[in-house]
Short mmCIF file of C-alpha atoms in Angstrom, two decimals:
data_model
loop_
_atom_site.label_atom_id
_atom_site.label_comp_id
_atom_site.label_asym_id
_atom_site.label_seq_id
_atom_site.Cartn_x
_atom_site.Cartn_y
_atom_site.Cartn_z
CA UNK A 72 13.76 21.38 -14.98
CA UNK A 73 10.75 23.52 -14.21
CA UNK A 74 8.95 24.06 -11.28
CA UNK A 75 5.76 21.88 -10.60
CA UNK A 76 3.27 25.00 -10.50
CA UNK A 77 4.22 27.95 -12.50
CA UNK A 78 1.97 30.44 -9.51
CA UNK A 79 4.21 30.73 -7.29
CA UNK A 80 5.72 34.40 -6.13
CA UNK A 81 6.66 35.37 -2.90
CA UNK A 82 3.97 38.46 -2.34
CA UNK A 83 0.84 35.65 -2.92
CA UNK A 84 1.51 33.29 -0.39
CA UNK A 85 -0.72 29.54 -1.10
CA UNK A 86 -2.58 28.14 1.19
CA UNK A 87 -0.75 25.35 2.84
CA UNK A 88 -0.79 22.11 -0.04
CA UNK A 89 0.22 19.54 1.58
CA UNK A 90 -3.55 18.28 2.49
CA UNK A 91 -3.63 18.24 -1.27
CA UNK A 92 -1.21 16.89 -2.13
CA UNK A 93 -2.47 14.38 0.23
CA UNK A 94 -5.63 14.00 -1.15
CA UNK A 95 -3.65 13.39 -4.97
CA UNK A 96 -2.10 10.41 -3.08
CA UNK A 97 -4.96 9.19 -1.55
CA UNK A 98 -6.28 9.24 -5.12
CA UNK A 99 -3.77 7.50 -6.68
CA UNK A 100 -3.35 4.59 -4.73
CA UNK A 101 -7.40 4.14 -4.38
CA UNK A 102 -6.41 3.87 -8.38
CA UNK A 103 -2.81 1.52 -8.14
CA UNK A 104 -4.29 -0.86 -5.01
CA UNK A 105 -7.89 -0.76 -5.84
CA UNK A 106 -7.60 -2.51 -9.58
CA UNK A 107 -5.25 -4.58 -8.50
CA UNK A 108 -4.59 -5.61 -5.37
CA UNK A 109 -8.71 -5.58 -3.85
CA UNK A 110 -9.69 -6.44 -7.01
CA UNK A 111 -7.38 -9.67 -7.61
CA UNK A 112 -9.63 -12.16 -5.12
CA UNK A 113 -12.84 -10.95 -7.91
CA UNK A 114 -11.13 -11.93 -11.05
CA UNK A 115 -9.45 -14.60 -9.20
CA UNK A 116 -12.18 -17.07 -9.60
CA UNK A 117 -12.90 -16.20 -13.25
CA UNK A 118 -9.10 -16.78 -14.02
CA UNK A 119 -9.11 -20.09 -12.70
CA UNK A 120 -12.48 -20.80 -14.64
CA UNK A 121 -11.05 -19.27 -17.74
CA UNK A 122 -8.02 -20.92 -17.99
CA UNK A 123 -8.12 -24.50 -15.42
CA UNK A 124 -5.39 -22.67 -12.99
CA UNK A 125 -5.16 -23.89 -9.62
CA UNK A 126 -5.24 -21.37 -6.41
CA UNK A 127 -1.75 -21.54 -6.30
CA UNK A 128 -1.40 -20.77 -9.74
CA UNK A 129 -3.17 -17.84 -10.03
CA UNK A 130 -1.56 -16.79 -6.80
CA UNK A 131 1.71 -16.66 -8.34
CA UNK A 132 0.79 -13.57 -10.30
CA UNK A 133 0.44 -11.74 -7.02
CA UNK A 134 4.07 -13.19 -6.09
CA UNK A 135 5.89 -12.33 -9.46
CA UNK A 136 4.34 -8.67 -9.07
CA UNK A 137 6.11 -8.60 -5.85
CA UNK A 138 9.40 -9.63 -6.86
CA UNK A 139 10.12 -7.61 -9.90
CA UNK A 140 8.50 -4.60 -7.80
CA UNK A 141 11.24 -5.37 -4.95
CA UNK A 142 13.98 -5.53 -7.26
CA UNK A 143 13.16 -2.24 -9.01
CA UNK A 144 12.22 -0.72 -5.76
CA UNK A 145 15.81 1.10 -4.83
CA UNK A 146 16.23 1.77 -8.47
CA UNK A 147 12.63 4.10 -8.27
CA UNK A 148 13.63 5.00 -4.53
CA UNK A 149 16.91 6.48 -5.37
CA UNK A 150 15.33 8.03 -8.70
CA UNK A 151 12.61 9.49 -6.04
CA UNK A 152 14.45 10.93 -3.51
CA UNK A 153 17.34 13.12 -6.47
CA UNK A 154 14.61 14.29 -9.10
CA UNK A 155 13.28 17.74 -9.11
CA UNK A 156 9.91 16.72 -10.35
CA UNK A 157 7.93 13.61 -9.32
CA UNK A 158 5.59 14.05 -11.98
CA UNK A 159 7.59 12.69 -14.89
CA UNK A 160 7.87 9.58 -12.88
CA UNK A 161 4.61 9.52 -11.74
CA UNK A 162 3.02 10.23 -15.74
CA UNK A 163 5.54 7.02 -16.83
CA UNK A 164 4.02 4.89 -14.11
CA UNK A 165 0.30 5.49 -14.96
CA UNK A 166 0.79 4.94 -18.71
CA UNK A 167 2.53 1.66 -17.50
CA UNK A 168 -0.50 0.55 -15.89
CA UNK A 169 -2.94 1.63 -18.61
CA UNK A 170 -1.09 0.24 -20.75
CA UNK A 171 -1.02 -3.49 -18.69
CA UNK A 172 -4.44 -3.89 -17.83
CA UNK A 173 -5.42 -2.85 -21.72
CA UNK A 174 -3.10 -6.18 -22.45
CA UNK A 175 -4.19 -8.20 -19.61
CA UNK A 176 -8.31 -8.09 -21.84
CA UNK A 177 -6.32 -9.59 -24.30
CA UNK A 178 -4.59 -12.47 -22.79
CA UNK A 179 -5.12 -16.43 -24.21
CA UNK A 180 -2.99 -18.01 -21.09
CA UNK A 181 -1.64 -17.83 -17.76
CA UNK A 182 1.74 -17.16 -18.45
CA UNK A 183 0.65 -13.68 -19.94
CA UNK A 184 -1.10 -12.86 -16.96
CA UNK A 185 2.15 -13.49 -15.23
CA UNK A 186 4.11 -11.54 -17.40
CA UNK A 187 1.97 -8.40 -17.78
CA UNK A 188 1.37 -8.12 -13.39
CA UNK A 189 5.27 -8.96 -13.43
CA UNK A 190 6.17 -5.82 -15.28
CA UNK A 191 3.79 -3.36 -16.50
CA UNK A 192 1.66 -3.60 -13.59
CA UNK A 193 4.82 -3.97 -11.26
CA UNK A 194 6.30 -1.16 -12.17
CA UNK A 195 3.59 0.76 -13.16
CA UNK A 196 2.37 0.49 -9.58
CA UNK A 197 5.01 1.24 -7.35
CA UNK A 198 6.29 4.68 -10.14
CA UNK A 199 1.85 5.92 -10.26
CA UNK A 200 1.17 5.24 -6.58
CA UNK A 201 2.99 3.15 -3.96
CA UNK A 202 6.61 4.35 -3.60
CA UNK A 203 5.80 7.79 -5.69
CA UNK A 204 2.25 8.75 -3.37
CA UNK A 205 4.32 7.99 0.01
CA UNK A 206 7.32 9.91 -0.96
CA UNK A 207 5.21 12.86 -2.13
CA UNK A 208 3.00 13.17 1.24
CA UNK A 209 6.94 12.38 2.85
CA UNK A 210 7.42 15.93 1.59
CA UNK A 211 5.27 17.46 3.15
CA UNK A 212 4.93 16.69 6.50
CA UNK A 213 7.67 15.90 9.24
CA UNK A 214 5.73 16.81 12.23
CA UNK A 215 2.40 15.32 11.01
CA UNK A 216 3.54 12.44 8.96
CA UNK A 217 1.73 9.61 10.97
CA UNK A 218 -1.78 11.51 10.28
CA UNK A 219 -0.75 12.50 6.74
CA UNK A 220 -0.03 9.18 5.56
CA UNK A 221 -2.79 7.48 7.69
CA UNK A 222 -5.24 9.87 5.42
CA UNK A 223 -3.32 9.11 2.00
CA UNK A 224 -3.70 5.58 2.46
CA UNK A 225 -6.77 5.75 3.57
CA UNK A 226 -7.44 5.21 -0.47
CA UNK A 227 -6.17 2.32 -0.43
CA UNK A 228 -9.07 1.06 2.20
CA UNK A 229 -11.27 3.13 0.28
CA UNK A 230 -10.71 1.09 -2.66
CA UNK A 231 -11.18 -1.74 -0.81
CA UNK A 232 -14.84 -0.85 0.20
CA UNK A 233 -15.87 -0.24 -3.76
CA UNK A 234 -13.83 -2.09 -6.06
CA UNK A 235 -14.68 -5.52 -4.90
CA UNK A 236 -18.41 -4.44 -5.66
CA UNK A 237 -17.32 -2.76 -8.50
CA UNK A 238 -15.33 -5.01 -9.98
CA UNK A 239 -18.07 -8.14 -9.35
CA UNK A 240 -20.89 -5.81 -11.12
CA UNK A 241 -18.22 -5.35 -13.69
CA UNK A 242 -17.78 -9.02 -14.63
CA UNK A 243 -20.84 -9.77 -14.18
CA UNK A 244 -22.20 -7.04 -16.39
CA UNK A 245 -19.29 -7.30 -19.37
CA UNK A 246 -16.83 -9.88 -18.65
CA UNK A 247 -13.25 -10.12 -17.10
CA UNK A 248 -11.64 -9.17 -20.08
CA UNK A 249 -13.70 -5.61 -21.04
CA UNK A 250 -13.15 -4.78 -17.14
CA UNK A 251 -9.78 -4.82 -17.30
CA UNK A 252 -9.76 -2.66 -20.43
CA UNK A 253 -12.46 -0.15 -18.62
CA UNK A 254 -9.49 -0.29 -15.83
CA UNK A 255 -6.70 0.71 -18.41
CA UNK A 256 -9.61 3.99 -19.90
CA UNK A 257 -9.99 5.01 -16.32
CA UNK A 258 -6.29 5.68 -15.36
CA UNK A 259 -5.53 7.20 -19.10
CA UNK A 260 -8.85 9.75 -18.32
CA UNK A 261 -8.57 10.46 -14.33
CA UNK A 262 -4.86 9.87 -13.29
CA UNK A 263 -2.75 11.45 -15.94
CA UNK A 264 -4.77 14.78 -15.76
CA UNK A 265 -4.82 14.76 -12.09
CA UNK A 266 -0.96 14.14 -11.89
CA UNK A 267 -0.55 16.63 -14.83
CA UNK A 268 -1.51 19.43 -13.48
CA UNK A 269 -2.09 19.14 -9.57
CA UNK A 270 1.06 17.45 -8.12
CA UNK A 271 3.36 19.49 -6.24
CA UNK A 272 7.06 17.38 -5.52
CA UNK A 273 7.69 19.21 -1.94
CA UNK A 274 7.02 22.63 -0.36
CA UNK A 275 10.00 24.27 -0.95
CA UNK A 276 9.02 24.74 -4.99
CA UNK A 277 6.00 27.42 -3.97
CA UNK A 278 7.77 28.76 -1.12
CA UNK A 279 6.57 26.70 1.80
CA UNK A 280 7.35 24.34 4.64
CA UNK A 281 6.92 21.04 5.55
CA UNK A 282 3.54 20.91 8.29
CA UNK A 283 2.65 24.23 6.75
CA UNK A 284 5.35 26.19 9.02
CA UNK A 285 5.07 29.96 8.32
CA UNK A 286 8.61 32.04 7.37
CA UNK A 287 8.37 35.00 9.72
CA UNK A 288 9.90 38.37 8.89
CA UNK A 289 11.88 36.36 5.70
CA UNK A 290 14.62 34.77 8.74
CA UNK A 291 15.66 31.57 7.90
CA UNK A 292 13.33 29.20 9.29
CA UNK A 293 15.16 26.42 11.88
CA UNK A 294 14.78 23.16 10.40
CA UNK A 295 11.97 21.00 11.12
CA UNK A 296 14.21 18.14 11.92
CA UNK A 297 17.86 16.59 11.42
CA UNK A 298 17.65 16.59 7.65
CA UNK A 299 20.76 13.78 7.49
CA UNK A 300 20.82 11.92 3.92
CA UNK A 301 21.69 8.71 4.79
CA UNK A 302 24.14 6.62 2.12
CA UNK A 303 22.59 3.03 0.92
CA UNK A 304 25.59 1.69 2.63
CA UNK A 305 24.58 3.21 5.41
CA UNK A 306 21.11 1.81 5.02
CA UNK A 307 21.84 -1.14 5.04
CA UNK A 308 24.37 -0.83 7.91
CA UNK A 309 21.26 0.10 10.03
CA UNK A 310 19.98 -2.30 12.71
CA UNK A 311 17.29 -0.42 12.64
CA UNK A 312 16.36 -1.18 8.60
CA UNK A 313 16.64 -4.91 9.43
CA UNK A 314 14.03 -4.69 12.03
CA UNK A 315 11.67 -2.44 10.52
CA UNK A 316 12.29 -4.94 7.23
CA UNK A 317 11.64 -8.26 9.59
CA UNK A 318 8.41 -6.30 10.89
CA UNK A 319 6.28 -5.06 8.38
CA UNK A 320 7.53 -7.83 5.70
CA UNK A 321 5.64 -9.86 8.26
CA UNK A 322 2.69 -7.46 8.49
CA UNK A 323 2.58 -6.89 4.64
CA UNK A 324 2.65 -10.30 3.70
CA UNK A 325 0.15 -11.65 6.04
CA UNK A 326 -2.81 -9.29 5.10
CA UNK A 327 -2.05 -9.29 1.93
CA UNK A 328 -2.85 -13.61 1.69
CA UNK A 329 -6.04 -13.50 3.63
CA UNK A 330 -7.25 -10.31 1.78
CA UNK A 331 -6.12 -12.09 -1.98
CA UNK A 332 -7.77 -15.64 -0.59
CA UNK A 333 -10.95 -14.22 1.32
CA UNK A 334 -13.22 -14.33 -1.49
CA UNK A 335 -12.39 -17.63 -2.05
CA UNK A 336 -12.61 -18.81 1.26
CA UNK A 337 -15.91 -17.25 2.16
CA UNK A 338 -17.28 -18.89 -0.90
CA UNK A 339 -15.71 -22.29 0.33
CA UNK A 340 -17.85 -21.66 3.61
CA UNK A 341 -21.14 -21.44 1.21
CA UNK A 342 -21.74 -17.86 0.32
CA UNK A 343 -21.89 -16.17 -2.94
CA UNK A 344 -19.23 -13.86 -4.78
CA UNK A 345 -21.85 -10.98 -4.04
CA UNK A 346 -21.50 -12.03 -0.15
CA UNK A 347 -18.12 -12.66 -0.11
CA UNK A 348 -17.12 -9.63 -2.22
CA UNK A 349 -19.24 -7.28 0.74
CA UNK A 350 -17.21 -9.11 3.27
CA UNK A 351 -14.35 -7.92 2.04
CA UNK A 352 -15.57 -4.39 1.74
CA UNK A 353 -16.35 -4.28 5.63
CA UNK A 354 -12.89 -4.87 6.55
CA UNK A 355 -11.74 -2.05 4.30
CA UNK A 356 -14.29 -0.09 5.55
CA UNK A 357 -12.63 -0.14 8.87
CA UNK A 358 -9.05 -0.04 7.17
CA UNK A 359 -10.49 3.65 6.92
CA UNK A 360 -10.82 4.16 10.30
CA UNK A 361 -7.96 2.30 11.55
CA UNK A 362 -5.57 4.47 9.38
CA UNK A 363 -6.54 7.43 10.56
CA UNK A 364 -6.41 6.09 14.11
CA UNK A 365 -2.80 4.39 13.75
CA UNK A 366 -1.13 7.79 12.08
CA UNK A 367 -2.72 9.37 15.15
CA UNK A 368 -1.14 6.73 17.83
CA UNK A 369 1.83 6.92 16.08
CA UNK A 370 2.66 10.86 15.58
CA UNK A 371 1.79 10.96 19.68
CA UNK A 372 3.16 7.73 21.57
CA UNK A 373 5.94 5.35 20.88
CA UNK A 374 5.48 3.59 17.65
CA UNK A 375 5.76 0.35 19.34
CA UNK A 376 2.26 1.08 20.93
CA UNK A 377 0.45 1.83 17.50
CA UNK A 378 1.90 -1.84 16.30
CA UNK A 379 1.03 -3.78 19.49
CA UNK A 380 -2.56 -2.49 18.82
CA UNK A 381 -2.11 -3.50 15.28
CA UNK A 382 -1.32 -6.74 15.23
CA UNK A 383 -3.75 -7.77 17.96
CA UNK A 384 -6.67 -6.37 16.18
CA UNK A 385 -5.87 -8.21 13.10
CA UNK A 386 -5.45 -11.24 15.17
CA UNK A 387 -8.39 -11.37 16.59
CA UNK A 388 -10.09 -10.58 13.62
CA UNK A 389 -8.55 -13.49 11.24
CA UNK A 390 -9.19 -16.00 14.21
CA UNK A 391 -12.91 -15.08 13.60
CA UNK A 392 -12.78 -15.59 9.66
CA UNK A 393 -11.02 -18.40 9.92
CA UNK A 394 -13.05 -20.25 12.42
CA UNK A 395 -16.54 -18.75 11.94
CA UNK A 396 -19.63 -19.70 9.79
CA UNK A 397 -22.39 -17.02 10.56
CA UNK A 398 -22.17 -14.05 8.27
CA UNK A 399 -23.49 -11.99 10.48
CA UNK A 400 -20.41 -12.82 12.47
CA UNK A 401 -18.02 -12.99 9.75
CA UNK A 402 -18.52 -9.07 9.07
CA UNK A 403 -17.83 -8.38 12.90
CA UNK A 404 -14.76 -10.55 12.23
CA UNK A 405 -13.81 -8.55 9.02
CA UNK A 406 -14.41 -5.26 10.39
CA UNK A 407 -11.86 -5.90 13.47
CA UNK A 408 -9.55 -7.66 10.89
CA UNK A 409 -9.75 -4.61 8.79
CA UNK A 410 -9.28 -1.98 11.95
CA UNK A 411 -5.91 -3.45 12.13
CA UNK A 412 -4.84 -4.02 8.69
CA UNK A 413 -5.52 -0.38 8.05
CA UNK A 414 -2.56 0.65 10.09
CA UNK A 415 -0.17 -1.72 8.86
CA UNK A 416 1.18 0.75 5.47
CA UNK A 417 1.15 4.08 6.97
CA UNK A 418 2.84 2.73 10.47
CA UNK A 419 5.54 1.65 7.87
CA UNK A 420 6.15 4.89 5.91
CA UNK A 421 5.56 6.62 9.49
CA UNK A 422 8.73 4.44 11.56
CA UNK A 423 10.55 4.26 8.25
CA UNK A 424 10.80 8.28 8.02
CA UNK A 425 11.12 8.36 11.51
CA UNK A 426 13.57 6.61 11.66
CA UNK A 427 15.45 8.08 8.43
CA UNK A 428 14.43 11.40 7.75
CA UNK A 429 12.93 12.69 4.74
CA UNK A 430 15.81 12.94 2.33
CA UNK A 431 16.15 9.58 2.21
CA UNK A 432 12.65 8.39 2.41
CA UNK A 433 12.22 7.15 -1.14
CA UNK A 434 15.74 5.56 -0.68
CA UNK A 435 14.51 3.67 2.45
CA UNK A 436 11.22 3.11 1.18
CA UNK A 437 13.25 1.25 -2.25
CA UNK A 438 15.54 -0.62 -0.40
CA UNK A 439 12.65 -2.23 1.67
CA UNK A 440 11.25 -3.55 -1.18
CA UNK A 441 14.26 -6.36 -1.53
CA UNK A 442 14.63 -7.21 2.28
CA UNK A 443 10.86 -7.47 2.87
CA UNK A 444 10.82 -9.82 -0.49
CA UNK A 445 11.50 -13.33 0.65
CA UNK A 446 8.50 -13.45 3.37
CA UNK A 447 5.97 -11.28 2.03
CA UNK A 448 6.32 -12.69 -1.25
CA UNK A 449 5.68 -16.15 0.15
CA UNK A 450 2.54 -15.81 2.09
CA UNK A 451 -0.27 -15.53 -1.15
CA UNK A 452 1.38 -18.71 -2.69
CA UNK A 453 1.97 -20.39 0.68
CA UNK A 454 -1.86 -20.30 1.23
CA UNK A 455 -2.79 -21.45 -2.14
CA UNK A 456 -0.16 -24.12 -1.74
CA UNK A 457 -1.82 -25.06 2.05
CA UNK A 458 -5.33 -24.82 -0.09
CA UNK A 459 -4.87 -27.34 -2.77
CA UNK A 460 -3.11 -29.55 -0.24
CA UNK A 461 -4.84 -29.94 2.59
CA UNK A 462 -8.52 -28.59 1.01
CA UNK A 463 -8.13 -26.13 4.20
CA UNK A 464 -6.53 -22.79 5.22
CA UNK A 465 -6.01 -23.80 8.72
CA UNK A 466 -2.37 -24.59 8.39
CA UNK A 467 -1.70 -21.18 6.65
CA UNK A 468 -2.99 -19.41 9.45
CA UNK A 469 -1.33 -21.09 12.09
CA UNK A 470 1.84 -20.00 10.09
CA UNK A 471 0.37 -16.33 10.27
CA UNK A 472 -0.21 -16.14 13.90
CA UNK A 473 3.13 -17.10 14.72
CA UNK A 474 4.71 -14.70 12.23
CA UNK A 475 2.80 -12.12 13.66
CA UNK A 476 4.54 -12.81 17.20
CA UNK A 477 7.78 -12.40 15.73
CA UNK A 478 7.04 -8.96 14.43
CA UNK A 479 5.43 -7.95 17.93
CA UNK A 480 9.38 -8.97 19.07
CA UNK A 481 10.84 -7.24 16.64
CA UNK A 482 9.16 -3.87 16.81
CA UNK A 483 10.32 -3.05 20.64
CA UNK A 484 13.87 -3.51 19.13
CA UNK A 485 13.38 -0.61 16.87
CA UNK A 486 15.00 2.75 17.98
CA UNK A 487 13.00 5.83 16.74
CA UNK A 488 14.86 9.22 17.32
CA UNK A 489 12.42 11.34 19.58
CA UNK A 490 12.02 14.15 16.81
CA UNK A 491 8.12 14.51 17.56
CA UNK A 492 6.33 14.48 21.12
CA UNK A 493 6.19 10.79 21.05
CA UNK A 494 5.73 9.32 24.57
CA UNK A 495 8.03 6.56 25.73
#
């Protein structure tokens, strides 16, 4: 297969890519989470208008997303991790969405809905963004992974602060149905291109190293870091997996229920999608910061530390939206929720090629998708179920806060090999 960039000669040594590359996969998950996942809770309320679903119901799309994307997760891991070129995944992934959200303008009942987020979008996802954007900014950094992935998915926060506006103006202005098709124009006119002819699989195709590591005098350069490809056997042999799995499944799960039911909350306390929807973009707002801050704690002290921090910030900050009425309060809330949820995806690509190395990153990163299935699938439902129930989230967070203890257990169980100047 060809090489990514046809530029490449030894005599013109590039400028380092990796930041670009970077900035591709920043730009593709602000595209893969941003129409769907931060702008579900928007069309959530028009959906159950639309077509007399309950909360649970429509809730169930979110869960069906996540199963078929768990079990198709080591297929696109293992397919990751062996191909030359990412791009031909990546271009089959974007098409896959385009394609899905064109369909979802056209659907006349639920059951569509579930069928197009359980495949298309699915898929589509996790082969565009997701699984593809981590294992391409895996490639490129070893030393600075923690920061590098921190700033990647920083796009996925970013999308958080303008697509819930966006996507409100949007149905508001034309309807759920012609957003979803200005959705499937957007990724068919800015992600294809982009992909096309900007992404660079790793380093080694134009000559360069992982960090940006210079090649003195043409000596072999000394590796970067035990470059062991680990067997799925031996995956899944790995106390270490299971832990890591028990964690962030945990950690996944619950921020992805409060974000998915926080429109619909807020507007339960009284305030208006317009309200609610800003709400939400506070605490991705700080899901900015707090990426940036968490692949910072995490590339200089013990990961443990960065996921302490995490998991009390969100804490604290879901106590306050679940038990406050003042708005001005509520944002304070959301911003310290959303300090904390913006660590929780690039602490788990961080341990999980920590822990694994980056030759088997998108085979770690697959198999994940399985084990963490059974809990964070459950939490969106399990909220809508406590909803239309008990008329209350209460119960649904009292569930969270104690699942969030068990992951603070499980992560000082984990055992990171000291391959960066991590401190104990």
């Amino acid at each position: 297969m060809a090489q990514d960039t046809p530029y490449n000669t030894p005599s013109a040594p590039q400028k380092f890519a990796g930041w670009r590359m970077t900035g591709i996969a920043f730009f593709l998950d602000f595209i893969q989470v941003g129409f769907f996942f931060y702008s579900f809770g928007i069309f959530f309320m028009a959906l159950t208008e639309e077509f007399g679903a309950t909360r649970l119901g429509v809730s169930l799309a979110f869960m069906i997303s996540g199963i078929v994307g768990a079990i198709f997760g080591p297929f696109i891991g293992q397919l990751l991790d062996k191909q030359s070129s990412i791009k031909p995944t990546m271009i089959v992934g974007a098409l896959m969405l385009a394609t899905g959200y064109g369909l979802l303008s056209q659907i006349t009942a639920m059951w569509q809905f579930y069928f197009i987020a359980g495949t298309l979008l699915a898929i589509g996802g996790s082969t565009m963004g997701g699984q593809s954007s981590s294992k391409l900014v895996a490639n490129w950094f070893v030393k600075r992974r923690g920061v590098a992935l921190g700033v990647a998915t920083m796009g996925i926060s970013g999308s958080g602060v303008l697509m819930p506006a966006l996507s409100s103006f949007l149905i508001d202005e034309f309807g759920w149905r012609q957003s979803y098709m200005i959705f499937s124009a957007s990724i068919l006119v800015l992600a294809i291109p982009v992909i096309l002819f900007w992404v660079i699989t790793r380093p080694e195709d134009i000559g360069q190293l992982p960090d940006g590591e210079i090649i003195e005098d043409d000596a072999p350069p000394a590796p970067v870091q035990p470059q062991t490809e680990w067997t799925t056997a031996a995956i899944l042999r790995s106390r270490n997996f299971w832990l890591i799995a028990l964690t962030f499944s945990i950690l996944v799960g619950v921020f992805q229920a409060i974000l998915i039911h926080l429109v619909p909350q807020l507007m339960d306390k009284g305030f208006d999608i317009e309200q609610a929807a800003f709400v939400l973009s506070v605490a991705a707002v700080l899901g900015v910061l707090g990426k940036v801050v968490f692949g910072w704690l995490i590339d200089n002290y013990h990961p443990r530390l960065a996921v302490w921090v995490c998991i009390a910030t969100q804490a604290i900050g879901a106590l306050g939206i679940l038990m406050l009425d003042d708005y001005s309060l509520l944002m304070v809330a959301a911003a310290i929720y959303g300090f904390g949820m913006g660590g929780v995806v690039p602490l788990n690509g961080a341990i999980s090629g920590a822990a694994f190395g980056r030759l088997s990153f998108g085979r770690v990163m697959g198999l994940l998708r399985p084990a963490t299935l059974p809990i964070q699938g459950a939490t969106t439902p399990l909220a809508g179920w406590v909803y239309d129930q008990t008329g209350s989230y209460l119960y649904a967070f009292e569930v969270f806060f104690a699942a969030w203890f068990v992951a603070a257990i499980a992560i000082t169980l984990i055992k990171i090999p000291n391959t960066t100047p991590a401190k104990k």
